[in-house]
Coordinates of C-alpha atoms in Angstrom, one line a residue:
M1 CA -26.6 -10.4 -0.4
S2 CA -26.6 -13.3 -2.5
E3 CA -29.1 -16.3 -1.8
D4 CA -26.0 -18.7 -1.6
D5 CA -24.1 -16.2 1.1
P6 CA -23.1 -18.3 4.1
A7 CA -24.9 -15.7 6.5
R8 CA -28.0 -16.8 5.0
P9 CA -29.7 -20.1 6.9
G10 CA -30.7 -22.8 4.5
S11 CA -34.5 -22.6 5.4
E12 CA -36.8 -20.1 4.2
R13 CA -37.7 -17.0 5.5
S14 CA -40.0 -17.5 8.4
D15 CA -44.1 -15.9 8.3
T16 CA -44.9 -13.6 10.9
R17 CA -48.4 -15.0 10.7
G18 CA -48.6 -18.3 9.9
S19 CA -46.0 -21.7 10.2
E20 CA -43.8 -22.1 13.3
P21 CA -40.2 -20.8 12.6
E22 CA -37.6 -23.3 11.3
R23 CA -33.8 -23.5 12.4
P24 CA -31.5 -23.9 9.3
D25 CA -30.9 -27.4 9.8
G26 CA -34.5 -28.6 9.5
G27 CA -35.2 -28.3 12.9
R28 CA -37.4 -25.9 14.7
T29 CA -36.0 -22.9 16.8
V30 CA -37.6 -22.2 19.8
V31 CA -39.5 -19.2 20.0
D32 CA -41.0 -18.5 23.2
E33 CA -44.1 -15.9 23.4
D34 CA -46.1 -15.4 26.7
D35 CA -49.3 -16.7 24.9
E36 CA -46.9 -19.9 24.5
A37 CA -46.2 -20.0 28.2
D38 CA -47.5 -24.2 28.8
E39 CA -45.6 -25.1 25.8
T40 CA -42.5 -23.4 26.6
G41 CA -42.8 -24.3 30.3
A42 CA -42.3 -27.7 29.3
A43 CA -39.5 -27.7 26.6
D44 CA -35.9 -28.6 27.8
E45 CA -34.5 -24.9 26.3
P46 CA -34.2 -22.4 28.9
S47 CA -37.3 -19.5 28.6
V48 CA -36.6 -15.7 29.9
D49 CA -39.3 -13.0 31.0
P50 CA -39.6 -10.2 28.8
G51 CA -40.7 -8.2 31.1
G52 CA -38.1 -10.0 33.9
G53 CA -36.4 -8.2 36.8
D54 CA -33.0 -9.0 35.0
G55 CA -31.3 -5.3 34.1
T56 CA -32.5 -5.5 30.4
E57 CA -35.6 -2.7 28.9
P58 CA -39.0 -4.8 29.1
A59 CA -41.7 -4.7 26.9
S60 CA -43.9 -1.3 26.9
A61 CA -47.3 -1.4 28.8
G62 CA -48.9 -1.2 25.8
A63 CA -47.2 -4.0 23.6
N64 CA -48.3 -6.3 26.7
E65 CA -52.0 -5.3 26.9
R66 CA -52.4 -5.7 22.7
D67 CA -50.7 -9.4 22.6
G68 CA -52.3 -10.5 25.9
E69 CA -49.7 -10.8 28.0
T70 CA -49.8 -10.9 31.9
T71 CA -47.7 -10.6 34.8
E72 CA -48.3 -14.4 36.0
A73 CA -46.6 -15.6 32.3
G74 CA -43.9 -13.4 33.0
R75 CA -43.6 -15.1 36.5
A76 CA -44.0 -18.7 35.4
D77 CA -41.0 -18.0 32.6
E78 CA -39.2 -16.8 35.1
G79 CA -39.3 -20.1 37.0
D80 CA -38.2 -21.7 34.0
V81 CA -35.2 -19.9 33.8
A82 CA -34.2 -21.2 37.0
D83 CA -34.9 -24.4 36.1
G84 CA -33.6 -24.3 32.9
S85 CA -29.9 -22.8 34.0
A86 CA -29.1 -25.4 36.6
G87 CA -26.7 -27.3 34.7
G88 CA -24.5 -24.7 33.1
A89 CA -23.1 -20.9 34.1
D90 CA -26.4 -18.4 34.4
T91 CA -25.5 -15.0 33.6
G92 CA -29.0 -13.3 35.1
G93 CA -31.3 -13.5 32.0
P94 CA -30.8 -11.4 28.6
V95 CA -28.5 -8.1 28.6
A96 CA -28.6 -6.0 25.8
V97 CA -26.0 -5.7 23.2
T98 CA -23.6 -3.4 22.1
V99 CA -23.8 -2.9 18.1
R100 CA -20.1 -2.4 16.9
S101 CA -21.4 -1.8 13.4
S102 CA -24.4 -1.7 11.5
R103 CA -24.7 -1.8 7.4
L104 CA -28.1 -1.4 5.3
R105 CA -27.9 -2.2 1.9
S106 CA -30.4 -4.1 -0.4
T107 CA -30.9 -7.7 -1.0
N108 CA -31.5 -7.4 -5.1
H109 CA -34.2 -10.4 -4.6
W110 CA -36.5 -8.5 -6.3
V111 CA -34.6 -7.7 -9.3
G112 CA -35.6 -10.7 -11.5
F113 CA -39.3 -9.8 -10.8
A114 CA -39.1 -6.3 -11.7
T115 CA -37.0 -7.2 -15.2
L116 CA -40.2 -9.6 -15.9
V117 CA -42.7 -6.8 -14.9
F118 CA -40.9 -4.2 -16.9
L119 CA -40.7 -6.6 -20.1
S120 CA -44.3 -7.9 -19.6
A121 CA -45.2 -3.8 -19.7
G122 CA -43.3 -3.4 -23.1
L123 CA -44.9 -6.4 -24.4
G124 CA -47.9 -4.8 -23.9
A125 CA -47.5 -2.1 -25.2
L126 CA -46.1 -3.3 -28.5
L127 CA -48.6 -6.0 -29.0
R128 CA -51.5 -4.2 -27.2
S129 CA -52.5 -7.2 -25.3
R130 CA -54.8 -6.3 -22.3
A131 CA -53.4 -9.5 -20.4
L132 CA -50.0 -8.3 -20.6
M133 CA -50.5 -4.5 -19.4
L134 CA -52.7 -5.6 -16.3
A135 CA -50.0 -8.2 -15.5
A136 CA -47.4 -5.5 -15.4
V137 CA -49.9 -3.3 -13.4
V138 CA -50.2 -6.0 -10.8
G139 CA -46.2 -6.5 -11.1
V140 CA -46.0 -2.6 -10.6
G141 CA -48.0 -3.1 -7.6
Y142 CA -45.8 -6.0 -5.7
L143 CA -42.7 -4.1 -6.3
A144 CA -44.3 -1.0 -5.1
Y145 CA -45.0 -3.2 -1.9
A146 CA -41.5 -4.5 -1.7
N147 CA -39.8 -1.0 -1.3
T148 CA -42.1 0.9 0.5
T149 CA -40.7 -0.7 4.1
E150 CA -36.9 -0.4 5.3
A151 CA -35.3 -3.1 7.2
P152 CA -35.9 -2.7 10.6
E153 CA -33.2 -1.9 13.0
P154 CA -33.5 -4.9 16.0
D155 CA -33.1 -4.0 19.5
L156 CA -32.3 -7.0 21.0
A157 CA -30.5 -8.8 24.7
V158 CA -28.7 -11.7 24.2
E159 CA -28.0 -14.3 27.5
R160 CA -25.1 -17.4 26.8
R161 CA -24.7 -19.7 28.9
L162 CA -21.7 -22.9 28.9
S163 CA -22.6 -26.5 29.9
A164 CA -18.9 -26.2 31.3
E165 CA -16.4 -23.0 31.7
D166 CA -13.1 -25.7 32.7
P167 CA -13.3 -28.3 30.3
E168 CA -10.6 -30.5 29.4
P169 CA -9.1 -30.7 25.8
G170 CA -11.1 -33.1 24.0
D171 CA -14.6 -32.4 26.0
T172 CA -17.6 -31.2 24.3
V173 CA -19.2 -27.7 25.3
E174 CA -22.8 -27.0 24.9
V175 CA -23.5 -23.3 24.3
T176 CA -27.2 -22.2 24.6
V177 CA -28.0 -18.5 23.1
V178 CA -31.2 -16.7 24.1
V179 CA -32.4 -14.1 22.0
E180 CA -34.9 -11.2 23.0
N181 CA -36.3 -8.7 21.0
V182 CA -36.6 -5.9 23.6
G183 CA -37.7 -3.3 21.0
E184 CA -41.0 -2.0 20.6
A185 CA -40.9 -3.3 16.5
A186 CA -41.5 -6.6 15.1
L187 CA -38.9 -8.2 13.3
P188 CA -40.3 -10.2 10.6
D189 CA -37.1 -11.8 9.1
L190 CA -34.4 -12.3 12.1
R191 CA -31.5 -14.5 11.4
V192 CA -28.6 -14.6 14.1
V193 CA -25.3 -16.2 13.2
E194 CA -22.7 -17.0 16.7
Q195 CA -19.4 -15.6 16.3
V196 CA -17.6 -18.4 17.4
P197 CA -14.0 -18.5 18.3
E198 CA -12.1 -19.2 15.2
A199 CA -9.9 -22.1 17.2
L200 CA -12.8 -24.1 18.3
A201 CA -15.3 -26.4 15.7
V202 CA -18.4 -26.9 16.0
T203 CA -19.3 -30.8 16.4
A204 CA -23.3 -30.9 16.5
G205 CA -26.1 -27.9 15.6
P206 CA -25.0 -25.1 13.7
A207 CA -24.0 -22.0 15.7
R208 CA -27.1 -19.8 13.6
A209 CA -30.9 -19.3 13.6
A210 CA -33.8 -17.5 11.8
T211 CA -37.2 -16.9 13.0
A212 CA -39.8 -13.9 13.1
L213 CA -39.8 -12.3 16.7
R214 CA -42.6 -10.0 17.5
P215 CA -41.6 -7.7 20.8
G216 CA -41.3 -9.2 23.5
A217 CA -40.4 -12.4 22.0
R218 CA -37.2 -14.5 22.2
M219 CA -35.7 -18.0 20.8
T220 CA -33.2 -19.8 21.9
F221 CA -30.6 -22.3 20.0
S222 CA -27.8 -24.6 20.6
Y223 CA -24.6 -26.1 19.4
T224 CA -21.9 -28.0 20.6
V225 CA -17.8 -27.2 20.5
L226 CA -14.9 -29.4 20.8
A227 CA -12.7 -27.8 23.6
R228 CA -8.9 -27.4 23.0
R229 CA -5.9 -25.9 24.9
G230 CA -6.5 -22.3 25.5
A231 CA -8.6 -19.7 26.8
Y232 CA -11.6 -18.4 24.6
R233 CA -14.6 -15.8 24.7
F234 CA -17.8 -16.0 23.3
E235 CA -18.8 -12.2 22.9
G236 CA -20.1 -11.2 19.7
L237 CA -22.8 -12.3 16.8
T238 CA -23.7 -11.0 13.6
V239 CA -27.5 -9.9 13.0
I240 CA -29.2 -9.6 9.7
A241 CA -32.8 -8.2 10.3
R242 CA -34.8 -7.9 6.7
N243 CA -37.9 -6.2 6.0
A244 CA -41.2 -7.9 5.3
S245 CA -40.5 -8.3 1.7
G246 CA -37.3 -9.4 1.9
S247 CA -35.7 -6.3 -0.2
R248 CA -33.9 -4.6 2.7
E249 CA -31.5 -5.9 4.9
R250 CA -29.7 -4.8 7.7
E251 CA -26.6 -6.6 9.6
L252 CA -25.3 -5.6 12.7
D253 CA -22.2 -6.7 14.3
A254 CA -23.0 -7.0 17.9
E255 CA -21.1 -7.5 21.2
T256 CA -22.4 -9.3 24.1
E257 CA -22.0 -9.9 27.1
P258 CA -19.2 -12.6 27.3
A259 CA -19.1 -15.7 28.3
A260 CA -15.4 -17.4 28.2
I261 CA -13.8 -21.0 28.7
T262 CA -10.6 -21.9 30.0
C263 CA -8.7 -25.4 28.7
L264 CA -5.8 -26.1 30.8
A265 CA -3.5 -28.9 29.1
P266 CA -3.5 -31.9 32.0
V267 CA -0.2 -32.2 34.1
D268 CA 1.5 -35.7 32.4
A269 CA 5.4 -36.3 31.3
T270 CA 7.2 -38.2 29.5
E271 CA 10.5 -39.8 29.0
A272 CA 13.3 -37.8 31.0
V273 CA 15.2 -35.9 28.6
P274 CA 19.5 -36.8 28.7
L275 CA 21.1 -33.4 29.4
R276 CA 25.1 -32.6 29.3
G277 CA 27.6 -32.7 31.9
L278 CA 27.1 -29.5 33.8
T279 CA 28.4 -27.3 36.8
S280 CA 25.6 -25.6 38.6
P281 CA 25.8 -25.1 42.3
Y282 CA 22.6 -26.9 43.3
T283 CA 22.6 -30.2 44.0
G284 CA 20.8 -32.7 41.3
R285 CA 20.7 -35.5 38.7
V286 CA 23.0 -34.4 36.5
S287 CA 26.8 -35.5 36.6
T288 CA 29.8 -33.2 36.7
D289 CA 33.3 -34.1 36.1
S290 CA 34.6 -32.7 39.4
S291 CA 34.5 -35.2 42.8
G292 CA 32.9 -34.8 46.1
E293 CA 29.6 -35.5 47.5
G294 CA 27.2 -38.0 45.2
T295 CA 26.5 -41.6 44.6
E296 CA 28.7 -42.4 41.7
F297 CA 32.7 -43.6 42.7
A298 CA 35.1 -41.4 41.2
S299 CA 38.4 -41.9 43.5
L300 CA 40.5 -42.5 45.8
R301 CA 42.7 -39.8 48.1
E302 CA 44.7 -39.9 51.0
Y303 CA 42.9 -39.5 54.3
Q304 CA 42.5 -36.2 55.7
H305 CA 42.2 -35.1 59.3
G306 CA 37.9 -34.5 59.6
D307 CA 36.7 -36.6 56.9
A308 CA 33.8 -38.6 57.5
L309 CA 34.2 -41.7 58.5
S310 CA 31.6 -43.2 56.1
R311 CA 33.3 -42.0 53.4
I312 CA 36.9 -43.9 54.7
D313 CA 37.9 -46.8 52.7
W314 CA 37.8 -50.1 55.3
N315 CA 38.5 -52.3 52.9
T316 CA 42.3 -50.7 51.9
F317 CA 42.6 -50.2 55.8
A318 CA 42.5 -54.0 56.4
R319 CA 44.3 -55.1 53.7
D320 CA 47.6 -53.0 54.4
G321 CA 46.5 -50.0 57.5
T322 CA 46.3 -47.0 55.3
L323 CA 43.8 -44.7 55.4
T324 CA 41.9 -43.7 52.7
T325 CA 38.8 -41.6 51.5
M326 CA 36.8 -42.2 49.1
E327 CA 35.9 -39.5 46.4
F328 CA 32.4 -39.6 44.4
R329 CA 31.4 -38.1 41.4
E330 CA 29.1 -34.5 42.3
E331 CA 25.4 -34.6 40.8
R332 CA 24.0 -31.3 40.3
M333 CA 20.7 -29.4 39.3
A334 CA 20.6 -28.8 35.7
T335 CA 19.0 -25.4 34.3
V336 CA 16.8 -25.8 31.6
V337 CA 15.0 -23.3 29.6
V338 CA 12.3 -25.0 26.7
V339 CA 12.1 -22.4 23.6
L340 CA 9.5 -22.2 21.7
D341 CA 9.4 -21.6 18.2
L342 CA 6.1 -19.5 17.5
R343 CA 6.5 -18.1 13.8
E344 CA 4.2 -18.4 11.4
E345 CA 6.2 -20.4 9.7
A346 CA 6.1 -23.3 12.2
Y347 CA 2.2 -23.5 11.7
L348 CA 2.8 -26.6 9.5
Q349 CA 0.4 -29.2 9.0
A350 CA 0.9 -32.9 7.6
G351 CA -2.6 -33.3 5.7
D352 CA -5.8 -31.9 6.2
D353 CA -6.6 -33.6 9.6
G354 CA -4.5 -33.8 12.6
P355 CA -2.5 -31.2 14.9
H356 CA -0.3 -28.7 13.3
A357 CA 3.4 -28.7 14.8
V358 CA 2.7 -25.8 16.9
D359 CA 0.1 -27.6 18.9
R360 CA 2.3 -30.9 18.7
G361 CA 5.5 -28.4 20.0
I362 CA 3.7 -27.1 22.9
D363 CA 2.1 -30.7 23.8
A364 CA 6.1 -32.1 23.7
A365 CA 7.2 -28.6 26.1
R366 CA 4.5 -29.6 28.6
R367 CA 5.6 -32.9 28.8
V368 CA 9.3 -32.2 28.9
F369 CA 8.6 -29.6 31.3
N370 CA 6.8 -31.5 33.9
S371 CA 9.6 -34.4 33.5
L372 CA 12.3 -32.4 34.1
L373 CA 10.8 -30.7 36.9
G374 CA 10.1 -34.0 37.9
T375 CA 13.8 -34.9 38.1
G376 CA 14.5 -32.2 40.3
D377 CA 16.0 -29.7 37.4
R378 CA 14.7 -26.2 37.4
V379 CA 13.1 -25.4 34.5
G380 CA 11.7 -22.3 32.4
I381 CA 10.1 -21.5 29.6
A382 CA 10.6 -19.0 26.3
A383 CA 9.6 -18.4 23.0
F384 CA 10.1 -16.8 19.5
A385 CA 6.5 -15.2 19.1
A386 CA 4.8 -11.8 18.1
E387 CA 4.7 -11.6 21.9
T388 CA 6.6 -11.8 25.0
V389 CA 6.6 -15.0 26.3
W390 CA 8.8 -16.1 29.4
L391 CA 9.1 -18.0 32.7
S392 CA 12.4 -17.7 34.7
P393 CA 13.7 -21.0 35.6
G394 CA 12.4 -22.2 38.7
A395 CA 11.0 -25.7 40.7
G396 CA 8.0 -26.6 43.1
P397 CA 4.3 -26.9 42.9
T398 CA 4.1 -23.1 42.2
H399 CA 5.9 -22.9 39.1
R400 CA 4.5 -26.0 38.0
A401 CA 1.0 -24.4 38.1
R402 CA 2.3 -21.2 36.3
A403 CA 3.8 -22.8 33.5
R404 CA 0.8 -25.1 33.2
E405 CA -1.1 -21.9 33.3
L406 CA 1.1 -20.3 30.7
L407 CA 1.4 -23.5 28.3
S408 CA -2.5 -23.3 28.1
T409 CA -3.9 -19.9 27.8
H410 CA -0.9 -17.6 26.9
P411 CA -2.1 -15.1 23.7
A412 CA 1.2 -15.9 21.7
L413 CA 0.5 -19.7 22.5
S414 CA -2.7 -19.4 20.2
P415 CA -3.6 -22.3 17.9
T416 CA -3.9 -20.1 15.0
P417 CA -1.1 -18.6 13.5
P418 CA 0.0 -14.8 14.7
D419 CA -0.7 -12.0 13.1
G420 CA 2.1 -9.7 14.6
R421 CA 5.7 -10.1 13.0
V422 CA 8.7 -11.7 15.0
Y423 CA 11.9 -10.4 15.3
V424 CA 14.2 -13.1 15.9
R425 CA 17.5 -11.2 16.0
L426 CA 16.2 -9.1 18.9
Q427 CA 14.5 -11.8 20.5
L428 CA 17.9 -13.9 20.1
R429 CA 19.8 -11.6 21.8
R430 CA 17.0 -10.9 24.8
L431 CA 17.1 -14.8 25.3
A432 CA 20.8 -14.7 25.8
Q433 CA 20.7 -12.0 28.2
R434 CA 18.4 -13.4 30.4
L435 CA 19.8 -17.2 29.8
D436 CA 22.2 -18.2 33.2
D437 CA 26.0 -19.1 31.5
D438 CA 25.5 -22.9 32.5
A439 CA 21.5 -23.0 31.3
Q440 CA 20.9 -25.7 28.6
V441 CA 18.1 -25.1 26.1
V442 CA 15.9 -27.5 24.3
F443 CA 14.5 -26.0 21.1
V444 CA 11.4 -26.9 20.3
S445 CA 10.6 -26.3 16.6
P446 CA 9.4 -28.2 13.2
M447 CA 12.5 -26.4 11.7
P448 CA 10.9 -25.0 8.5
D449 CA 13.4 -22.7 7.4
E450 CA 16.8 -21.8 7.9
T451 CA 16.0 -19.2 10.2
S452 CA 15.2 -21.5 12.9
A453 CA 18.8 -23.5 12.4
V454 CA 20.4 -20.0 13.0
I455 CA 18.4 -19.6 16.3
A456 CA 20.1 -23.3 17.7
R457 CA 23.3 -22.6 16.2
S458 CA 23.4 -19.3 17.7
L459 CA 22.3 -20.3 21.4
Q460 CA 24.9 -23.1 20.8
V461 CA 27.7 -21.1 20.0
R462 CA 27.2 -19.3 22.8
G463 CA 27.9 -21.8 25.2
H464 CA 24.6 -23.2 25.4
A465 CA 24.0 -27.0 25.4
V466 CA 21.2 -27.4 22.8
T467 CA 19.1 -30.3 21.9
V468 CA 16.5 -29.7 19.5
L469 CA 13.0 -31.3 19.7
S470 CA 11.7 -31.1 16.2
P471 CA 8.4 -32.3 15.4
D472 CA 8.0 -33.4 12.0
P473 CA 5.1 -32.1 9.9
T474 CA 6.4 -32.8 6.1
M475 CA 4.8 -35.9 4.0
R476 CA 6.6 -37.2 1.0
D477 CA 3.1 -38.2 -1.0
T478 CA 3.7 -35.4 -3.8
P479 CA 7.5 -34.1 -5.5
G480 CA 7.0 -30.7 -3.7
R481 CA 6.7 -32.6 -0.4
R482 CA 9.3 -34.5 -0.8
L483 CA 11.6 -32.0 -1.3
A484 CA 10.6 -30.3 1.8
A485 CA 11.2 -33.0 3.6
V486 CA 14.1 -33.5 1.9
E487 CA 15.4 -30.2 2.9
R488 CA 14.2 -30.2 6.6
S489 CA 16.2 -33.3 7.4
N490 CA 19.2 -31.4 5.8
R491 CA 19.0 -28.7 8.0
L492 CA 18.4 -31.7 11.0
N493 CA 22.0 -32.7 9.6
D494 CA 23.8 -29.6 9.7
L495 CA 22.8 -29.3 12.9
R496 CA 24.1 -32.2 14.1
G497 CA 27.3 -31.6 12.7
S498 CA 27.6 -28.4 14.9
D499 CA 27.5 -30.9 18.0
V500 CA 23.7 -29.9 18.5
R501 CA 21.6 -32.8 19.5
V502 CA 18.4 -33.5 17.6
V503 CA 15.4 -35.6 19.0
D504 CA 13.5 -35.9 15.5
W505 CA 9.9 -36.9 15.9
D506 CA 7.5 -38.6 13.8
G507 CA 4.1 -38.0 13.5
D508 CA 2.9 -41.5 13.6
E509 CA 5.2 -42.5 17.1
R510 CA 5.0 -41.1 20.9
L511 CA 7.4 -38.7 22.1
A512 CA 8.7 -41.0 24.6
E513 CA 9.7 -43.4 21.6
A514 CA 11.3 -40.9 19.9
L515 CA 13.4 -39.7 22.6
E516 CA 14.5 -43.2 23.5
R517 CA 15.7 -43.5 20.1
A518 CA 17.5 -40.5 20.2
R519 CA 19.3 -41.4 23.7
R520 CA 20.5 -44.4 21.7
R521 CA 21.5 -42.3 18.8
W522 CA 23.5 -40.6 21.6
S523 CA 24.9 -42.9 23.6
G524 CA 26.5 -45.3 20.7

């Protein structure tokens, strides 16, 4: 591994007999040993007893005697564990890791030195210089030292604690990692890199540490991540152990006891989405063309025996003595399915910062879902994704909770693009079979290609009123981006020409503003 390998921390390799180990960011990695119990007991970092009853393998009795460790020091460390873990999730102490893969290789750090040694020997023989030959002999001794030992195979136990397991989006979560050497061999150069879930950004502290660990010793490091919608598991470490000379290293992919955070999106809504006229049998807010029970006046008809007195037009009766009955425009509950475009092509982002189009679309779907549910409609969720996403239309608090869970934690709604292929035609047929005849569709897509337009038109020609809610991911700062923006605009205009309603949601405006602007266009 080269010196500029990202897995190698920036600090120099720690000396097992000398200076205090350092963290890659220039700070100090907390290394706890029993002969330093006083210092570690006063520190803020949590401590773990190497020989405690937490299920991990304790250090051998011989090692304890050699290092001067005592049972009393171990009990003191146990007390530190209880104090240090009160604010977060406590896993009960370090748990032995499982090695998923291991690779042994040379670091090539001594190649340059070996070249100088052989060059010195050659020049010494050529020039018959005793000084050069002596330097070469000394160099050969160093080379022999560098290659006589192999990289150790670490035997580690790991504990991971989280400051919060159910944060809100935008909250910060502190992750504390305790690594203990439960083997009987000293680790003169140990580097540990946390496998942070790809979608989470580290906002403070490097998620790695480097130090030397003797048997029974441990180190602690912390870092902070920014929570975002989804469920994430911390369950892996990359471990690199080198021999004392640094000539050989062993890299392990280690599986640890998992720790997880679940970040559910908040329950909020936006402006009500305008829906088309319906003929659903459920009473609701959407007007129909038929007369009956309702609140909006429709017409007068001749009185029939059994008509309710409240529906008789008494003004007409007072004027000419004729009994007439008032008819009102019926209102029905809408059945709406919010369909998300989760294909890889939809993961577009305007610039380097900010959410991509799929994240914006999922946020819009959540708000639209809660808005429609709040106005008495039956709402479901579907998606064109690598995995099946389907929530049947329903209503009520339980249905709202199911939708919140789905939109926050379903694997297909990951913040990162999917690996699997999305079979659009097959999923389109399945969706058409699931939709009720009078179901309306809110298709949430950035409209990145012609396939997305085909989806919207196909649902429209099958008799479903389609409204496209499209987060705009385009920019116009280069000729290529301007061309992409024009192509997307043409696709939206073609859909409008096919009687598909379109909400073009710009990145600089709120969703409610985009819906209100579209409502004015439709009513005009």
